[in-house]
Amino acid sequence: MPRPIYAEINTANIKSNFEIIRGVNSGQKMWSVVKANAYGHGISNIWRHLNSTDGFALLDLNEALLLRKEGWTGKILLLEGFFEHTDLEIIDEHQLTFAVHSDWQIDALRNYHFANKVDVYLKVNSGMNRLGFTPFEIGNVLNKLRRIPYINSVTLMSHFANADTREGVIEPMMTIDNLHTPENVEHCLANSAALLWHRDTHRNWVRPGIILYGASPSGNWADIADTGLKPVMSLKSKIIAIQHLKKGDAVGYGGNFRATNNQTIGVVACGYADGYFRTSREGTPVLVDGVRTGLVGRVSMDMLTVDLTSCPSACINSDVELWGEHLPVDVVANAAGTIGYELLTALAPRVTVRVI
Ligand SMILES: *Cc1c(COP(=O)(O)O)cnc(C)c1O
């Protein structure tokens, strides 16, 4: 029997999340963000369930080629643009849309002879200071791009650093609206947080990622608990051993947990080499046969240990949910000092993925 850990991907939930997001944005076109192997869910497992999207956005040429190989003929946006001149051959052949954020890329575009016309996304740095041209440069760059004969359309793109806060988009939106770009230039601004919480950012195209997968853009589940969005990935395993501890017995590496009374604990086939964070604190919630209990002792590479005091009927082979439909990944992530995004994308390759 294979080791009993697996990640279950609920395709009904991703479809329903997509419909909920369509309902929030009123008529804008949507890039479904599937970077990082669809946030750990597997591009191959999910893209067909999102195939009424207006396009897929990602970073890696290999992921773009995978979509093409599997039959997606619609739009694909490269969020970080191209990394070297020779990427343009692949972009041209596979009709990819891409971000332009640096001067060297404009020079490369001027010197490349495209067989097909291309759509580009001009990235403006609206205050995050990662990628993009400054607001002062934008007019000039836009003119340069418009003079390149192979360029079909230029869309203005920017990214928010603080869209999960109330005031977080005010300054960047002022910067963007002061650009005075021509009327016919479309805007693509909103990530998940902006889409949910800042209607004025929706404009022509939106770019949701994390909410497609049913986790929170703020890292706090409570912020999306009333949206109807549902977790798509559930990480599941089983109890593979039971230990009956006497008062004072230690558990796991370092022995930093000690039983304060006689106590039963369960050993779960899941460790940090599966993507479960070693930084997870004592008491991080875990479901055993649907009953909420908590982590005891240190997470090791292949196992972790849970208190079974609140689940007296638990036994070997009892079902364990580490995160998922009944235990939001953000709740587990917070107890490990991080956010759902990081846990989902850190799912280890050795974990089998089952699509239901
Ligand atoms: C990842 C990413 C997104 C999606 O972000 P979410 O917070 O997951 O919605 C949108 N735009 C860009 C440029 C990104 O890198």
Short mmCIF file of C-alpha atoms and ligand atoms in Angstrom, two decimals:
data_model
loop_
_atom_site.label_atom_id
_atom_site.label_comp_id
_atom_site.label_asym_id
_atom_site.label_seq_id
_atom_site.Cartn_x
_atom_site.Cartn_y
_atom_site.Cartn_z
CA MET A 1 0.00 0.00 0.00
CA PRO A 2 1.35 3.46 -0.81
CA ARG A 3 2.02 5.78 2.11
CA PRO A 4 -1.42 7.11 3.04
CA ILE A 5 -0.81 10.82 2.46
CA TYR A 6 -2.44 12.57 -0.50
CA ALA A 7 -3.75 15.93 -1.63
CA GLU A 8 -7.33 15.83 -2.85
CA ILE A 9 -8.31 18.42 -5.46
CA ASN A 10 -12.01 19.18 -5.48
CA THR A 11 -12.83 20.33 -9.00
CA ALA A 12 -16.46 21.17 -8.16
CA ASN A 13 -15.12 23.71 -5.66
CA ILE A 14 -12.80 25.39 -8.13
CA LYS A 15 -15.66 25.71 -10.62
CA SER A 16 -17.90 27.17 -7.97
CA ASN A 17 -15.15 29.61 -6.85
CA PHE A 18 -14.76 30.72 -10.46
CA GLU A 19 -18.49 31.44 -10.72
CA ILE A 20 -18.45 33.37 -7.44
CA ILE A 21 -15.56 35.50 -8.70
CA ARG A 22 -17.37 36.11 -12.00
CA GLY A 23 -20.28 37.34 -9.92
CA VAL A 24 -18.12 39.77 -7.92
CA ASN A 25 -16.52 41.38 -10.96
CA SER A 26 -19.21 42.84 -13.11
CA GLY A 27 -18.30 42.00 -16.65
CA GLN A 28 -14.54 42.52 -16.66
CA LYS A 29 -12.40 40.02 -18.46
CA MET A 30 -10.51 37.64 -16.23
CA TRP A 31 -7.03 36.18 -16.21
CA SER A 32 -7.07 33.09 -14.01
CA VAL A 33 -3.67 33.00 -12.34
CA VAL A 34 -2.17 29.50 -12.46
CA LYS A 35 1.47 30.31 -11.67
CA ALA A 36 3.50 28.00 -9.40
CA ASN A 37 1.77 24.97 -10.86
CA ALA A 38 -1.64 26.43 -10.09
CA TYR A 39 -0.65 27.35 -6.54
CA GLY A 40 0.44 23.76 -5.92
CA HIS A 41 -2.79 22.20 -7.25
CA GLY A 42 -1.31 21.06 -10.59
CA ILE A 43 -2.05 23.03 -13.78
CA SER A 44 -3.07 19.84 -15.57
CA ASN A 45 -5.57 19.05 -12.83
CA ILE A 46 -7.36 22.33 -12.86
CA TRP A 47 -7.19 24.31 -16.10
CA ARG A 48 -10.02 22.47 -17.86
CA HIS A 49 -12.32 23.31 -14.97
CA LEU A 50 -11.56 27.00 -15.56
CA ASN A 51 -11.84 26.89 -19.32
CA SER A 52 -14.47 29.60 -19.54
CA THR A 53 -11.81 32.06 -18.32
CA ASP A 54 -10.62 34.77 -20.71
CA GLY A 55 -7.02 33.65 -20.23
CA PHE A 56 -4.46 32.06 -17.95
CA ALA A 57 -1.67 34.05 -16.29
CA LEU A 58 1.60 32.50 -15.15
CA LEU A 59 5.35 33.13 -15.11
CA ASP A 60 7.12 30.14 -16.51
CA LEU A 61 7.41 29.39 -20.21
CA ASN A 62 7.30 25.67 -19.44
CA GLU A 63 3.92 26.09 -17.78
CA ALA A 64 2.70 28.06 -20.80
CA LEU A 65 3.88 25.28 -23.11
CA LEU A 66 2.16 22.68 -20.94
CA LEU A 67 -1.14 24.53 -21.35
CA ARG A 68 -0.64 24.64 -25.12
CA LYS A 69 0.31 20.95 -25.24
CA GLU A 70 -2.83 20.04 -23.30
CA GLY A 71 -4.99 21.92 -25.74
CA TRP A 72 -5.56 25.44 -24.39
CA THR A 73 -5.64 27.68 -27.47
CA GLY A 74 -6.81 30.85 -25.70
CA LYS A 75 -4.80 33.67 -24.19
CA ILE A 76 -1.81 33.16 -21.91
CA LEU A 77 -0.15 36.06 -20.06
CA LEU A 78 3.46 35.92 -18.86
CA LEU A 79 3.32 38.05 -15.69
CA GLU A 80 7.09 38.60 -15.47
CA GLY A 81 7.52 38.99 -19.21
CA PHE A 82 10.42 37.35 -21.00
CA PHE A 83 13.77 36.61 -19.40
CA GLU A 84 16.02 36.57 -22.46
CA HIS A 85 15.87 37.44 -26.14
CA THR A 86 15.46 33.87 -27.31
CA ASP A 87 12.22 33.54 -25.32
CA LEU A 88 10.62 35.68 -28.03
CA GLU A 89 10.77 32.78 -30.49
CA ILE A 90 8.59 30.68 -28.17
CA ILE A 91 6.34 33.63 -27.43
CA ASP A 92 5.84 34.20 -31.14
CA GLU A 93 5.26 30.55 -31.99
CA HIS A 94 2.73 30.02 -29.19
CA GLN A 95 1.06 33.43 -29.38
CA LEU A 96 1.71 34.42 -25.78
CA THR A 97 0.88 37.79 -24.22
CA PHE A 98 3.59 39.18 -21.94
CA ALA A 99 4.50 41.95 -19.53
CA VAL A 100 7.13 44.52 -20.46
CA HIS A 101 8.81 46.06 -17.42
CA SER A 102 12.37 47.03 -18.39
CA ASP A 103 14.18 49.01 -21.08
CA TRP A 104 16.20 46.06 -22.34
CA GLN A 105 12.95 44.30 -23.23
CA ILE A 106 11.88 47.20 -25.44
CA ASP A 107 15.20 47.03 -27.29
CA ALA A 108 14.75 43.29 -27.70
CA LEU A 109 11.25 43.81 -29.10
CA ARG A 110 12.47 46.39 -31.60
CA ASN A 111 15.07 43.98 -32.90
CA TYR A 112 12.90 40.90 -33.18
CA HIS A 113 10.83 40.11 -36.23
CA PHE A 114 7.59 38.54 -35.12
CA ALA A 115 5.69 36.28 -37.50
CA ASN A 116 2.44 37.08 -35.66
CA LYS A 117 1.21 40.25 -34.01
CA VAL A 118 1.55 40.33 -30.22
CA ASP A 119 -0.32 41.87 -27.30
CA VAL A 120 1.82 43.34 -24.55
CA TYR A 121 1.17 44.42 -20.96
CA LEU A 122 3.05 47.56 -20.02
CA LYS A 123 3.90 47.39 -16.35
CA VAL A 124 3.80 50.58 -14.31
CA ASN A 125 5.42 50.72 -10.90
CA SER A 126 2.68 52.29 -8.80
CA GLY A 127 4.64 52.13 -5.56
CA MET A 128 5.50 48.49 -4.89
CA ASN A 129 8.98 48.92 -6.40
CA ARG A 130 9.38 45.44 -7.77
CA LEU A 131 8.70 45.50 -11.50
CA GLY A 132 7.73 48.27 -13.86
CA PHE A 133 8.48 51.66 -15.31
CA THR A 134 8.04 54.78 -13.19
CA PRO A 135 4.95 56.90 -13.84
CA PHE A 136 7.23 59.53 -15.45
CA GLU A 137 8.55 57.03 -18.00
CA ILE A 138 5.21 55.52 -19.00
CA GLY A 139 4.14 58.01 -21.69
CA ASN A 140 7.45 57.70 -23.46
CA VAL A 141 7.55 53.91 -23.22
CA LEU A 142 3.98 53.65 -24.47
CA ASN A 143 4.91 55.67 -27.53
CA LYS A 144 7.95 53.50 -28.18
CA LEU A 145 5.84 50.35 -27.97
CA ARG A 146 3.16 51.75 -30.23
CA ARG A 147 5.75 52.40 -32.93
CA ILE A 148 6.77 48.75 -33.04
CA PRO A 149 4.79 47.37 -35.99
CA TYR A 150 4.28 43.85 -34.59
CA ILE A 151 2.58 45.10 -31.47
CA ASN A 152 -1.15 44.75 -31.73
CA SER A 153 -2.28 46.19 -28.39
CA VAL A 154 -0.76 47.61 -25.22
CA THR A 155 -2.59 47.12 -21.92
CA LEU A 156 -1.55 49.02 -18.80
CA MET A 157 -0.77 46.72 -15.89
CA SER A 158 0.13 47.35 -12.27
CA HIS A 159 0.25 45.35 -9.05
CA PHE A 160 -0.78 46.33 -5.50
CA ALA A 161 1.30 45.78 -2.38
CA ASN A 162 -1.51 46.45 0.11
CA ALA A 163 -4.84 45.65 -1.51
CA ASP A 164 -5.79 43.61 1.56
CA THR A 165 -6.08 46.81 3.60
CA ARG A 166 -8.77 49.47 3.50
CA GLU A 167 -6.53 52.35 2.40
CA GLY A 168 -4.05 50.22 0.48
CA VAL A 169 -4.99 51.09 -3.10
CA ILE A 170 -5.63 54.83 -2.70
CA GLU A 171 -2.13 56.05 -3.53
CA PRO A 172 -1.40 53.59 -6.31
CA MET A 173 -4.79 54.35 -7.92
CA MET A 174 -4.00 58.08 -7.83
CA THR A 175 -0.68 57.35 -9.52
CA ILE A 176 -2.40 55.26 -12.18
CA ASP A 177 -5.19 57.74 -12.82
CA ASN A 178 -2.69 60.59 -13.17
CA LEU A 179 -0.89 58.85 -16.02
CA HIS A 180 -3.22 60.31 -18.65
CA THR A 181 -2.87 57.30 -20.89
CA PRO A 182 -5.06 57.46 -24.01
CA GLU A 183 -8.72 56.42 -23.62
CA ASN A 184 -8.28 53.27 -25.65
CA VAL A 185 -5.61 51.80 -23.35
CA GLU A 186 -7.16 49.04 -21.24
CA HIS A 187 -6.18 48.57 -17.59
CA CYS A 188 -5.37 45.34 -15.75
CA LEU A 189 -4.79 45.96 -12.04
CA ALA A 190 -6.70 43.79 -9.60
CA ASN A 191 -5.29 40.74 -7.82
CA SER A 192 -7.61 38.72 -5.54
CA ALA A 193 -7.58 41.24 -2.70
CA ALA A 194 -8.36 44.20 -4.98
CA LEU A 195 -11.04 42.21 -6.76
CA LEU A 196 -12.82 41.40 -3.50
CA TRP A 197 -12.32 44.65 -1.64
CA HIS A 198 -11.70 47.51 -4.11
CA ARG A 199 -14.25 47.74 -6.85
CA ASP A 200 -12.64 50.84 -8.39
CA THR A 201 -9.63 48.72 -9.38
CA HIS A 202 -11.58 46.31 -11.58
CA ARG A 203 -11.31 48.30 -14.84
CA ASN A 204 -10.99 46.06 -17.95
CA TRP A 205 -9.17 42.93 -16.81
CA VAL A 206 -8.82 41.32 -13.36
CA ARG A 207 -6.17 38.82 -12.24
CA PRO A 208 -7.38 36.63 -9.36
CA GLY A 209 -5.13 33.87 -8.08
CA ILE A 210 -5.53 32.67 -4.51
CA ILE A 211 -9.32 33.04 -4.32
CA LEU A 212 -9.75 30.57 -7.19
CA TYR A 213 -8.24 28.02 -4.81
CA GLY A 214 -10.41 29.05 -1.86
CA ALA A 215 -7.83 30.67 0.39
CA SER A 216 -7.65 34.25 1.65
CA PRO A 217 -5.64 37.03 -0.01
CA SER A 218 -5.05 38.54 3.44
CA GLY A 219 -3.85 35.27 4.91
CA ASN A 220 -6.82 35.30 7.30
CA TRP A 221 -9.64 32.91 6.58
CA ALA A 222 -12.14 35.07 8.49
CA ASP A 223 -11.81 37.74 5.78
CA ILE A 224 -13.35 35.47 3.13
CA ALA A 225 -15.44 33.18 5.34
CA ASP A 226 -18.71 34.77 4.17
CA THR A 227 -17.92 34.82 0.43
CA GLY A 228 -18.91 31.23 -0.30
CA LEU A 229 -15.42 30.49 -1.64
CA LYS A 230 -14.44 26.90 -0.85
CA PRO A 231 -11.02 25.31 -0.30
CA VAL A 232 -9.96 23.30 -3.35
CA MET A 233 -7.06 21.32 -1.89
CA SER A 234 -7.40 19.03 1.13
CA LEU A 235 -4.22 17.44 2.49
CA LYS A 236 -5.17 14.10 3.98
CA SER A 237 -3.39 11.24 5.72
CA LYS A 238 -3.95 8.59 8.35
CA ILE A 239 -2.89 7.67 11.83
CA ILE A 240 -0.23 4.98 11.47
CA ALA A 241 0.58 4.40 15.17
CA ILE A 242 -0.77 5.17 18.63
CA GLN A 243 1.32 5.86 21.72
CA HIS A 244 0.09 5.75 25.30
CA LEU A 245 2.22 8.18 27.26
CA LYS A 246 2.73 8.33 30.98
CA LYS A 247 3.14 11.63 32.77
CA GLY A 248 6.57 13.06 31.89
CA ASP A 249 7.13 11.05 28.67
CA ALA A 250 8.66 13.07 25.84
CA VAL A 251 7.58 13.09 22.18
CA GLY A 252 9.69 13.50 19.04
CA TYR A 253 13.01 15.16 18.27
CA GLY A 254 14.34 17.34 21.03
CA GLY A 255 11.71 15.94 23.38
CA ASN A 256 10.32 19.40 23.86
CA PHE A 257 6.80 18.13 24.43
CA ARG A 258 6.23 16.18 27.65
CA ALA A 259 2.95 14.60 28.72
CA THR A 260 1.54 16.31 31.79
CA ASN A 261 -0.74 13.34 32.47
CA ASN A 262 -1.38 9.94 31.02
CA GLN A 263 -2.13 10.81 27.42
CA THR A 264 -2.78 9.07 24.09
CA ILE A 265 -1.19 10.48 20.98
CA GLY A 266 -1.51 9.56 17.32
CA VAL A 267 1.34 9.42 14.82
CA VAL A 268 0.35 10.80 11.40
CA ALA A 269 2.09 9.99 8.10
CA CYS A 270 2.87 13.61 7.21
CA GLY A 271 6.02 15.61 7.80
CA TYR A 272 7.95 18.58 6.54
CA ALA A 273 9.15 16.62 3.50
CA ASP A 274 5.48 16.55 2.45
CA GLY A 275 5.20 20.30 2.76
CA TYR A 276 3.83 20.53 6.31
CA PHE A 277 5.81 23.29 8.01
CA ARG A 278 8.25 22.38 10.74
CA THR A 279 7.59 25.80 12.28
CA SER A 280 4.01 24.74 13.11
CA ARG A 281 3.37 25.47 16.75
CA GLU A 282 2.12 23.21 19.51
CA GLY A 283 -1.66 23.06 19.17
CA THR A 284 -1.79 23.76 15.41
CA PRO A 285 -5.23 22.39 14.50
CA VAL A 286 -5.54 18.95 12.90
CA LEU A 287 -8.75 16.98 12.23
CA VAL A 288 -8.83 13.32 13.26
CA ASP A 289 -11.98 11.54 12.07
CA GLY A 290 -13.46 14.99 11.70
CA VAL A 291 -12.70 16.00 15.30
CA ARG A 292 -10.49 19.02 15.83
CA THR A 293 -7.38 18.39 17.90
CA GLY A 294 -3.83 19.76 17.86
CA LEU A 295 -0.21 19.08 17.15
CA VAL A 296 2.09 17.96 19.96
CA GLY A 297 5.88 17.81 19.68
CA ARG A 298 8.06 18.76 16.74
CA VAL A 299 7.10 18.02 13.15
CA SER A 300 9.68 15.59 11.74
CA MET A 301 10.51 14.83 8.10
CA ASP A 302 7.92 12.10 7.60
CA MET A 303 5.67 12.17 10.66
CA LEU A 304 3.89 14.40 13.06
CA THR A 305 2.11 13.68 16.34
CA VAL A 306 -1.31 14.76 17.53
CA ASP A 307 -3.08 14.75 20.86
CA LEU A 308 -5.95 12.25 20.89
CA THR A 309 -7.50 13.31 24.21
CA SER A 310 -10.47 14.89 22.41
CA CYS A 311 -10.88 11.91 20.02
CA PRO A 312 -11.07 8.79 22.21
CA SER A 313 -12.36 6.59 19.38
CA ALA A 314 -9.40 7.40 17.10
CA CYS A 315 -7.37 4.38 16.09
CA ILE A 316 -4.83 3.22 13.54
CA ASN A 317 -6.13 4.16 10.06
CA SER A 318 -8.26 6.99 11.40
CA ASP A 319 -8.61 9.71 8.76
CA VAL A 320 -6.61 12.87 9.25
CA GLU A 321 -7.15 16.21 7.51
CA LEU A 322 -4.10 18.47 7.80
CA TRP A 323 -5.83 21.30 5.96
CA GLY A 324 -8.65 21.59 3.43
CA GLU A 325 -12.39 21.66 3.18
CA HIS A 326 -13.03 21.35 6.91
CA LEU A 327 -9.92 23.15 8.12
CA PRO A 328 -8.94 26.24 6.09
CA VAL A 329 -5.29 26.28 5.05
CA ASP A 330 -4.93 29.85 6.34
CA VAL A 331 -5.78 28.72 9.88
CA VAL A 332 -3.05 26.07 9.75
CA ALA A 333 -0.62 28.47 8.07
CA ASN A 334 -1.13 31.13 10.76
CA ALA A 335 -0.12 28.60 13.41
CA ALA A 336 3.08 28.03 11.42
CA GLY A 337 3.81 31.75 11.09
CA THR A 338 2.82 32.07 7.43
CA ILE A 339 -0.11 32.37 5.01
CA GLY A 340 -2.09 29.86 2.97
CA TYR A 341 -0.27 30.80 -0.26
CA GLU A 342 2.99 29.41 1.12
CA LEU A 343 1.56 26.11 2.36
CA LEU A 344 -0.31 25.43 -0.88
CA THR A 345 2.68 26.16 -3.10
CA ALA A 346 5.02 24.18 -0.82
CA LEU A 347 3.14 20.91 -1.29
CA ALA A 348 5.96 18.44 -1.93
CA PRO A 349 6.24 16.51 -5.19
CA ARG A 350 6.21 13.22 -3.27
CA VAL A 351 2.58 13.79 -2.24
CA THR A 352 0.16 12.06 -4.58
CA VAL A 353 -2.54 14.32 -5.96
CA ARG A 354 -6.04 12.87 -6.41
CA VAL A 355 -8.59 14.76 -8.44
CA ILE A 356 -12.24 14.34 -7.51
C1 LIG B 1 0.41 36.29 -8.27
C2 LIG B 1 -0.05 37.46 -8.99
C3 LIG B 1 -1.42 37.74 -9.06
C4 LIG B 1 -2.46 36.96 -8.30
O1 LIG B 1 -2.33 37.27 -6.93
P1 LIG B 1 -3.39 36.72 -5.86
O2 LIG B 1 -3.06 37.45 -4.63
O3 LIG B 1 -3.11 35.26 -5.72
O4 LIG B 1 -4.72 36.98 -6.42
C5 LIG B 1 -1.82 38.82 -9.83
N1 LIG B 1 -0.91 39.57 -10.49
C6 LIG B 1 0.41 39.33 -10.43
C7 LIG B 1 1.35 40.20 -11.17
C8 LIG B 1 0.89 38.28 -9.68
O5 LIG B 1 2.20 38.05 -9.62
#
